[in-house]
Short mmCIF file of C-alpha atoms and ligand atoms in Angstrom, two decimals:
data_model
loop_
_atom_site.label_atom_id
_atom_site.label_comp_id
_atom_site.label_asym_id
_atom_site.label_seq_id
_atom_site.Cartn_x
_atom_site.Cartn_y
_atom_site.Cartn_z
CA MET K 363 -8.17 -36.32 -6.45
CA ALA K 364 -11.29 -36.00 -8.54
CA ARG K 365 -12.47 -38.42 -11.20
CA GLY K 366 -12.22 -37.54 -14.73
CA GLU K 367 -9.15 -35.31 -14.34
CA ARG K 368 -5.39 -36.27 -16.25
CA ILE K 369 -2.20 -34.67 -16.79
CA GLN K 370 -1.15 -32.00 -19.55
CA ILE K 371 2.02 -30.86 -20.66
CA ALA K 372 0.66 -27.20 -20.53
CA HIS K 373 3.67 -25.35 -20.89
CA PRO K 374 5.70 -27.68 -22.94
CA GLY K 375 8.32 -24.65 -24.29
CA TRP K 376 9.11 -24.84 -20.24
CA CYS K 377 9.96 -27.89 -19.40
CA LYS K 378 13.93 -28.84 -18.85
CA ASN K 379 13.83 -31.93 -18.67
CA CYS K 380 14.99 -32.78 -15.34
CA GLY K 381 13.01 -35.29 -14.86
CA ILE K 382 11.53 -34.31 -11.41
CA CYS K 383 8.02 -35.97 -12.70
CA VAL K 384 8.80 -38.71 -13.69
CA SER K 385 10.56 -39.79 -10.28
CA VAL K 386 7.31 -39.16 -8.69
CA CYS K 387 4.36 -40.44 -10.68
CA PRO K 388 2.93 -43.48 -9.15
CA THR K 389 1.95 -45.18 -12.88
CA ASP K 390 5.21 -44.13 -14.44
CA ILE K 391 3.66 -42.91 -17.63
CA LEU K 392 5.92 -40.14 -17.53
CA ILE K 393 9.48 -40.62 -18.97
CA THR K 394 12.17 -37.71 -20.50
CA GLY K 395 12.12 -36.72 -23.95
CA LYS K 396 14.33 -35.24 -26.56
CA LYS K 397 14.48 -32.23 -25.63
CA SER K 398 11.45 -32.29 -22.81
CA VAL K 399 8.98 -34.31 -20.92
CA GLU K 400 6.52 -36.93 -22.14
CA ILE K 401 3.50 -38.74 -21.59
CA LEU K 402 3.57 -42.64 -22.37
CA ASP K 403 -0.08 -43.67 -21.96
CA LEU K 404 -1.74 -40.71 -20.87
CA GLU K 405 -4.65 -43.00 -20.82
CA LYS K 406 -3.56 -44.41 -17.57
CA CYS K 407 -2.75 -41.36 -15.38
CA ILE K 408 -4.96 -41.01 -12.17
CA GLY K 409 -4.98 -37.43 -11.66
CA CYS K 410 -2.98 -37.57 -9.03
CA HIS K 411 -1.28 -33.95 -9.14
CA ASN K 412 2.18 -35.34 -8.22
CA CYS K 413 3.73 -33.70 -10.98
CA GLU K 414 2.27 -30.64 -10.80
CA LEU K 415 3.11 -29.83 -7.64
CA ILE K 416 6.73 -30.38 -7.51
CA CYS K 417 7.75 -29.55 -11.11
CA PRO K 418 9.90 -26.32 -10.23
CA ASP K 419 8.66 -25.41 -14.06
CA PHE K 420 4.92 -24.53 -14.30
CA VAL K 421 4.96 -26.63 -16.95
CA LEU K 422 2.10 -30.05 -16.20
CA LYS K 423 -1.10 -28.79 -15.48
CA VAL K 424 -4.11 -31.75 -14.65
CA VAL K 425 -7.08 -30.91 -16.33
CA ALA K 426 -10.29 -32.00 -16.71
CA ASN K 427 -10.54 -34.86 -19.09
CA ASP K 428 -12.67 -33.16 -22.41
CA GLU K 429 -9.61 -30.63 -21.62
CA ASN K 430 -7.15 -32.21 -22.68
CA MET U 88 -5.12 -25.05 -10.66
CA ASP U 89 -4.30 -21.92 -12.69
CA PHE U 90 -1.61 -20.83 -11.98
CA GLU U 91 -1.24 -18.53 -14.50
CA LYS U 92 -2.56 -15.46 -12.98
CA TYR U 93 0.18 -14.97 -9.55
CA LEU U 94 2.80 -15.30 -12.75
CA ARG U 95 4.55 -13.12 -15.02
CA MET U 96 4.18 -15.12 -18.51
CA ASP U 97 6.35 -12.71 -20.51
CA LYS U 98 8.98 -13.45 -18.04
CA LEU U 99 9.26 -17.52 -17.74
CA PRO U 100 10.60 -20.25 -18.44
CA HIS U 101 12.99 -19.16 -15.78
CA ILE U 102 16.75 -19.02 -15.62
CA TRP U 103 17.12 -21.33 -12.40
CA CYS U 104 19.13 -24.71 -14.10
CA PRO U 105 17.26 -27.78 -15.13
CA GLY U 106 15.44 -29.54 -11.30
CA CYS U 107 15.92 -26.34 -9.24
CA GLY U 108 14.21 -26.67 -5.85
CA HIS U 109 13.72 -22.68 -6.07
CA GLY U 110 11.15 -23.83 -8.38
CA THR U 111 9.30 -26.13 -6.52
CA ILE U 112 9.27 -23.14 -3.94
CA LEU U 113 7.56 -20.86 -5.74
CA ASN U 114 5.21 -23.29 -7.29
CA SER U 115 4.00 -24.30 -3.35
CA PHE U 116 3.37 -20.52 -3.03
CA ILE U 117 1.98 -19.32 -5.14
CA ARG U 118 -0.85 -22.71 -4.31
CA ALA U 119 -0.60 -21.40 -0.78
CA PHE U 120 -1.56 -17.77 -1.74
CA ALA U 121 -3.90 -19.00 -4.02
CA GLU U 122 -6.43 -20.28 -1.44
CA SER U 123 -5.57 -18.03 1.41
CA ASP U 124 -8.40 -15.03 1.47
CA PHE U 125 -5.43 -12.46 0.28
CA ASP U 126 -6.36 -9.81 -2.25
CA GLN U 127 -2.80 -10.24 -5.18
CA ASP U 128 -2.80 -6.20 -5.58
CA LYS U 129 -2.83 -5.71 -1.69
CA THR U 130 0.30 -7.86 -1.70
CA VAL U 131 4.09 -7.02 -1.70
CA VAL U 132 6.73 -9.78 -2.56
CA ILE U 133 10.35 -8.95 -1.58
CA SER U 134 13.53 -10.48 -2.83
CA GLY U 135 17.31 -9.82 -2.25
CA ILE U 136 19.91 -11.09 -4.41
CA GLY U 137 20.71 -14.52 -5.16
CA CYS U 138 18.95 -17.35 -7.68
CA SER U 139 16.51 -17.30 -4.60
CA GLY U 140 16.43 -13.13 -5.54
CA ARG U 141 15.15 -13.87 -9.17
CA ALA U 142 11.56 -15.43 -7.43
CA THR U 143 9.70 -11.84 -7.65
CA GLY U 144 11.00 -11.54 -11.21
CA TYR U 145 8.37 -14.59 -11.91
CA LEU U 146 5.21 -13.40 -9.62
CA ASN U 147 3.01 -10.51 -10.88
CA PHE U 148 2.58 -9.83 -7.93
CA ASP U 149 3.85 -5.86 -6.88
CA THR U 150 7.46 -6.48 -5.98
CA LEU U 151 10.63 -5.58 -4.96
CA HIS U 152 13.95 -6.79 -5.87
CA THR U 153 16.13 -4.95 -3.57
CA THR U 154 20.67 -5.60 -2.22
CA HIS U 155 21.66 -8.11 -1.31
CA GLY U 156 21.26 -9.29 2.22
CA ARG U 157 18.12 -6.30 2.73
CA ALA U 158 15.40 -7.70 1.88
CA ILE U 159 13.87 -7.70 4.98
CA ALA U 160 14.36 -3.74 5.97
CA PHE U 161 13.03 -2.54 2.72
CA ALA U 162 10.12 -5.36 3.83
CA THR U 163 10.44 -3.98 7.48
CA GLY U 164 9.78 -0.43 6.08
CA VAL U 165 7.07 -1.32 3.90
CA LYS U 166 4.73 -2.94 6.49
CA MET U 167 5.27 0.17 8.69
CA ALA U 168 3.92 2.92 5.94
CA ASN U 169 1.41 0.41 4.76
CA PRO U 170 0.08 -1.46 7.67
CA GLU U 171 -2.56 -3.40 5.56
CA LEU U 172 -0.66 -4.85 2.97
CA ASN U 173 0.81 -8.37 3.68
CA VAL U 174 3.83 -8.25 3.24
CA ILE U 175 6.18 -11.48 1.83
CA VAL U 176 10.02 -11.69 1.71
CA MET U 177 11.89 -14.22 -0.35
CA THR U 178 15.35 -14.32 0.44
CA GLY U 179 18.77 -17.28 -0.07
CA ASP U 180 20.40 -18.73 2.86
CA GLY U 181 23.56 -17.13 2.15
CA ASP U 182 20.80 -13.44 1.56
CA GLY U 183 18.83 -13.65 4.58
CA SER U 184 21.62 -16.24 6.82
CA ALA U 185 25.19 -14.10 6.45
CA ILE U 186 24.59 -10.39 5.09
CA GLY U 187 20.94 -10.18 6.33
CA GLY U 188 21.37 -12.34 9.04
CA ASN U 189 20.93 -9.03 11.67
CA HIS U 190 17.61 -7.48 9.58
CA LEU U 191 16.39 -11.07 9.91
CA ILE U 192 17.22 -11.02 13.88
CA HIS U 193 15.47 -8.20 14.92
CA ALA U 194 12.81 -8.46 12.10
CA ALA U 195 11.83 -11.58 14.53
CA ARG U 196 12.45 -9.55 17.76
CA ARG U 197 10.16 -6.79 17.16
CA ASN U 198 7.38 -9.68 15.90
CA ILE U 199 6.99 -7.57 12.83
CA ASP U 200 3.73 -9.40 10.66
CA LEU U 201 6.10 -10.27 8.00
CA THR U 202 6.32 -13.75 5.72
CA VAL U 203 9.27 -14.88 5.57
CA ILE U 204 10.48 -17.75 3.15
CA LEU U 205 14.34 -18.77 3.06
CA PHE U 206 15.57 -21.05 0.48
CA ASN U 207 17.99 -22.93 2.14
CA ASN U 208 19.82 -24.46 -0.47
CA GLN U 209 23.01 -24.56 1.86
CA ILE U 210 25.40 -22.70 -0.05
CA TYR U 211 25.78 -19.12 -2.19
CA GLY U 212 23.97 -20.84 -5.69
CA MET U 213 24.27 -17.96 -7.37
CA THR U 214 28.05 -17.04 -7.35
CA GLY U 215 28.70 -20.63 -7.70
CA GLY U 216 28.82 -22.42 -4.59
CA GLN U 217 30.56 -20.70 -1.77
CA PHE U 218 29.69 -21.95 1.68
CA SER U 219 27.08 -19.99 4.04
CA PRO U 220 26.27 -20.18 7.42
CA MET U 221 24.20 -23.16 6.40
CA THR U 222 26.74 -25.19 5.15
CA PRO U 223 27.11 -28.77 6.93
CA THR U 224 30.42 -28.75 8.43
CA GLY U 225 32.08 -31.00 6.69
CA ASP U 226 30.37 -30.40 3.25
CA LEU U 227 32.39 -29.23 0.35
CA ALA U 228 32.59 -25.73 -1.12
CA SER U 229 34.82 -23.27 -3.47
CA THR U 230 36.21 -21.97 -0.16
CA ALA U 231 36.01 -24.69 1.70
CA PRO U 232 37.57 -27.37 -0.81
CA TYR U 233 38.91 -30.06 1.99
CA GLY U 234 35.52 -29.68 3.65
CA ASN U 235 33.38 -27.36 6.10
CA ILE U 236 34.79 -26.91 9.36
CA ASP U 237 31.82 -24.51 10.40
CA GLN U 238 29.75 -25.77 12.84
CA ASN U 239 25.87 -26.56 11.79
CA PHE U 240 23.65 -23.56 11.92
CA ASN U 241 20.00 -23.80 13.43
CA LEU U 242 19.21 -20.65 11.65
CA ALA U 243 15.32 -21.63 12.46
CA GLU U 244 15.97 -21.85 16.62
CA LEU U 245 17.69 -18.77 15.83
CA VAL U 246 14.60 -16.77 14.93
CA ALA U 247 12.21 -18.67 17.05
CA GLY U 248 14.90 -17.31 19.61
CA ALA U 249 14.34 -14.06 18.84
CA GLY U 250 11.03 -14.24 18.78
CA GLY U 251 9.37 -15.28 16.28
CA THR U 252 6.23 -16.42 16.82
CA PHE U 253 6.09 -19.05 14.07
CA ILE U 254 8.79 -21.21 12.51
CA ALA U 255 8.09 -24.33 9.89
CA ARG U 256 10.46 -26.27 8.14
CA GLY U 257 9.93 -27.64 4.63
CA ALA U 258 11.66 -29.70 2.30
CA THR U 259 11.46 -29.14 -1.91
CA PHE U 260 10.48 -32.55 -1.54
CA ASP U 261 7.14 -33.08 -0.22
CA PRO U 262 5.56 -29.59 -2.05
CA ARG U 263 2.17 -30.62 -0.27
CA GLN U 264 3.24 -29.85 2.91
CA LEU U 265 5.16 -27.24 1.98
CA LYS U 266 1.79 -25.72 0.56
CA LYS U 267 0.11 -25.82 4.05
CA LEU U 268 2.85 -24.36 5.72
CA TYR U 269 2.90 -21.31 3.09
CA LEU U 270 -0.54 -21.48 4.05
CA ALA U 271 -0.09 -21.23 7.64
CA ALA U 272 2.03 -19.08 7.53
CA LEU U 273 0.78 -15.95 5.35
CA LYS U 274 -2.66 -16.14 7.79
CA HIS U 275 -0.42 -16.20 10.26
CA LYS U 276 -0.60 -12.16 12.30
CA GLY U 277 3.51 -12.03 13.14
CA PHE U 278 6.49 -12.37 12.70
CA SER U 279 6.25 -16.14 10.68
CA PHE U 280 9.59 -17.90 8.74
CA VAL U 281 8.90 -20.72 6.95
CA GLU U 282 12.65 -22.40 6.52
CA SER U 283 12.79 -23.99 2.92
CA LEU U 284 14.27 -27.16 1.91
CA SER U 285 15.51 -27.00 -1.26
CA GLN U 286 18.09 -28.47 -4.27
CA CYS U 287 20.91 -26.88 -5.92
CA PRO U 288 22.09 -29.50 -8.48
CA VAL U 289 24.95 -27.10 -9.80
CA SER U 290 26.27 -24.66 -7.53
CA TYR U 291 25.61 -27.67 -4.34
CA GLY U 292 25.21 -30.54 -6.06
CA ARG U 293 28.47 -30.77 -8.55
CA GLN U 294 30.71 -29.85 -5.70
CA ASN U 295 29.62 -32.57 -3.54
CA LYS U 296 28.43 -35.46 -5.48
CA ALA U 297 25.08 -35.27 -4.59
CA GLY U 298 23.51 -36.53 -8.14
CA ASP U 299 20.95 -35.01 -10.16
CA ALA U 300 18.11 -33.12 -8.54
CA VAL U 301 16.25 -36.70 -8.32
CA GLU U 302 18.66 -38.09 -6.68
CA MET U 303 18.99 -35.27 -4.21
CA LEU U 304 15.29 -35.57 -3.47
CA LYS U 305 15.25 -38.80 -2.33
CA LYS U 306 18.35 -37.49 -0.06
CA GLN U 307 16.07 -34.70 1.82
CA GLU U 308 13.78 -37.09 2.11
CA GLU U 309 16.11 -39.91 4.10
CA ASP U 310 17.92 -36.63 6.23
CA THR U 311 14.29 -35.37 7.73
CA ILE U 312 11.47 -36.49 9.62
CA ASN U 313 8.27 -35.29 10.80
CA PHE U 314 9.21 -32.95 13.83
CA LYS U 315 6.73 -35.00 16.04
CA LYS U 316 8.65 -37.98 15.92
CA TRP U 317 11.78 -35.79 15.99
CA GLN U 318 11.22 -35.07 19.38
CA GLN U 319 11.10 -38.85 20.55
CA LEU U 320 13.98 -39.13 19.33
CA SER U 321 17.27 -39.66 22.10
CA THR U 322 19.57 -36.60 21.25
CA GLU U 323 21.92 -38.01 19.56
CA GLU U 324 19.41 -39.66 16.80
CA LYS U 325 17.88 -35.49 16.53
CA LYS U 326 21.65 -34.56 14.89
CA LEU U 327 20.79 -36.55 11.88
CA LYS U 328 17.83 -35.42 10.60
CA TYR U 329 16.02 -32.24 9.95
CA PRO U 330 12.84 -32.05 11.62
CA LEU U 331 9.50 -31.03 9.31
CA GLY U 332 6.43 -29.43 9.96
CA ILE U 333 5.50 -26.75 12.35
CA LEU U 334 8.58 -25.99 15.13
CA LYS U 335 6.86 -22.83 16.81
CA GLU U 336 3.34 -21.01 16.55
CA LEU U 337 2.10 -18.29 19.37
CA ASP U 338 -1.03 -16.68 18.98
CA ASN U 339 -0.54 -13.23 20.34
CA PRO U 340 -1.69 -10.64 17.57
CA GLU U 341 -1.65 -7.59 20.59
CA SER U 342 2.26 -8.25 20.33
CA GLU U 343 2.81 -7.58 16.47
CA TYR U 344 5.11 -4.41 15.65
CA THR U 345 2.47 -2.20 13.70
CA VAL U 346 -0.52 -2.84 15.96
CA ARG U 347 2.02 -1.59 18.91
CA TYR U 348 2.82 0.92 17.08
CA GLN U 349 -0.21 1.52 15.83
CA LYS U 350 -1.42 2.03 19.31
CA ILE U 351 1.38 4.84 20.40
CA ILE U 352 0.23 6.31 17.77
CA GLU U 353 -3.25 6.84 19.31
CA GLN U 354 -1.75 7.25 23.36
CA VAL U 355 0.00 10.77 21.78
CA ASN U 356 -2.42 11.69 19.69
CA ASN U 357 -5.18 11.23 22.26
CA GLU U 358 -3.29 12.11 25.73
CA GLY U 359 0.07 14.01 24.41
CA ALA U 360 3.53 13.07 24.45
CA LEU U 361 4.34 11.45 28.36
C1 TPP Y 827 26.69 -6.41 -1.35
C2 TPP Y 827 27.33 -7.84 -1.94
N1 TPP Y 827 27.85 -8.76 -2.29
C3 TPP Y 827 28.21 -9.75 -2.16
C4 TPP Y 827 27.49 -10.12 -2.97
C5 TPP Y 827 27.74 -11.51 -3.86
N2 TPP Y 827 26.75 -12.16 -4.11
C6 TPP Y 827 25.37 -11.89 -5.62
S1 TPP Y 827 24.31 -13.63 -4.95
C7 TPP Y 827 25.15 -14.19 -2.76
C8 TPP Y 827 24.64 -14.83 -2.68
C9 TPP Y 827 23.27 -15.85 -2.94
O1 TPP Y 827 23.87 -16.69 -1.98
P1 TPP Y 827 22.74 -17.26 -1.70
O2 TPP Y 827 21.33 -15.88 -0.75
O3 TPP Y 827 21.95 -18.87 -0.18
O4 TPP Y 827 21.31 -17.29 -2.61
P2 TPP Y 827 21.08 -18.98 -3.93
O5 TPP Y 827 21.91 -17.81 -5.10
O6 TPP Y 827 21.65 -19.99 -3.66
O7 TPP Y 827 19.45 -18.70 -4.24
C10 TPP Y 827 26.38 -13.12 -3.02
C11 TPP Y 827 27.76 -13.45 -1.99
C12 TPP Y 827 26.37 -9.49 -3.99
N3 TPP Y 827 25.23 -9.15 -5.08
N4 TPP Y 827 26.21 -7.86 -2.80
S1 SF4 Y 828 9.37 -31.91 -13.45
FE1 SF4 Y 828 8.98 -30.18 -15.27
S2 SF4 Y 828 10.85 -29.62 -15.82
FE2 SF4 Y 828 10.79 -31.66 -14.61
S3 SF4 Y 828 10.56 -32.62 -16.07
FE3 SF4 Y 828 8.96 -32.84 -15.40
S4 SF4 Y 828 7.55 -31.49 -16.28
FE4 SF4 Y 828 9.94 -30.69 -17.26
S1 SF4 Y 829 -0.82 -36.93 -12.36
FE1 SF4 Y 829 0.24 -38.17 -11.26
S2 SF4 Y 829 -0.21 -40.42 -12.51
FE2 SF4 Y 829 -1.15 -38.58 -13.20
S3 SF4 Y 829 1.21 -38.30 -14.52
FE3 SF4 Y 829 1.09 -36.69 -12.76
S4 SF4 Y 829 1.85 -37.92 -11.34
FE4 SF4 Y 829 1.52 -39.21 -13.56
S1 SF4 Y 830 22.45 -22.59 -9.49
FE1 SF4 Y 830 21.62 -24.00 -7.93
S2 SF4 Y 830 20.31 -22.74 -6.65
FE2 SF4 Y 830 21.20 -21.65 -8.59
S3 SF4 Y 830 19.61 -21.61 -10.45
FE3 SF4 Y 830 21.10 -23.41 -10.52
S4 SF4 Y 830 20.55 -24.92 -9.15
FE4 SF4 Y 830 19.33 -23.46 -8.79
#
């Protein structure tokens, strides 16, 4: 995991609110929202990629901080 | 990772249900492909019918969406005519082990250089949850309302026994391992087969009261074990867990079918028919 990388909701419209990403986030910063996933506290993201790798819908992407 | 170049962006979001494991398989496949040195324009991905069969519709490769059970037959034709192409098959447990089971056996027997990714959700997902040959004994299905009486079927062992030279099993709860297995399977010269355990919270999950995708993934983790650890278990304990990892790997590129076919062509051209 590279430093200075955090999660981005790259394709929010594709999210089906399944909650899988929420269950694999070690810092508990993701929640299912009204319609799609939401980030509670971006600062706490450690860029571990757990959520991006398991998301069945290509919604999430870890990106460099300056892209977020 | 810039996965967008591997996807047909205009076809997304995909039709799979919320929490369907098939999307995680596609996700892991794309990452494996990106790490391989394969040329996207020299790669063909072929699928049959079922929810799993829809996978090719979202992939920005040359793809064929064929008839039920016949993906491997089409793939064999593509590979025989163009041995330089990388040919990948995406098939369901019904598509690949029931109606298409014979094609699977014979492609493995020939050791033809295909990479077969079998999406195993242990049910006919698309048609509403009839049991497949991969449905465990006792599970409920629309065609087994009192519990499935069929015996459990170890498809990976069948493919290994038929002569497949790379056999692995992964699961969607561990996408890192899934990606590694796909990458190894892509690089393997010969018939490679990766059974990929996938959760179907709708057609399987509802009937079997398996909970939502998150609960099904937790169960998947409990029901599986690393292959090396599995080998240390007693015969009785072994029956209770699915081993994950590379189950068989035989490196013998000379025995690959199109290589042997090319040899016979050269022989006949040089010496005439025997
Ligand atoms: C020749 C033929 N027989 C039956 C069907 C109906 N059918 C469509 S998909 C399917 C089973 C799909 O199950 P599986 O291969 O496990 O894929 P999944 O949908 O679970 O991903 C069946 C029986 C068909 N389309 N064509
Ligand atoms: S795993 Fe993907 S689709 Fe599911 S809630 Fe998270 S972002 Fe949305
Ligand atoms: S990258 Fe890791 S820490 Fe950041 S949101 Fe995803 S799972 Fe949580
Ligand atoms: S029916 Fe099952 S396999 Fe098909 S898309 Fe829905 S969850 Fe996935």
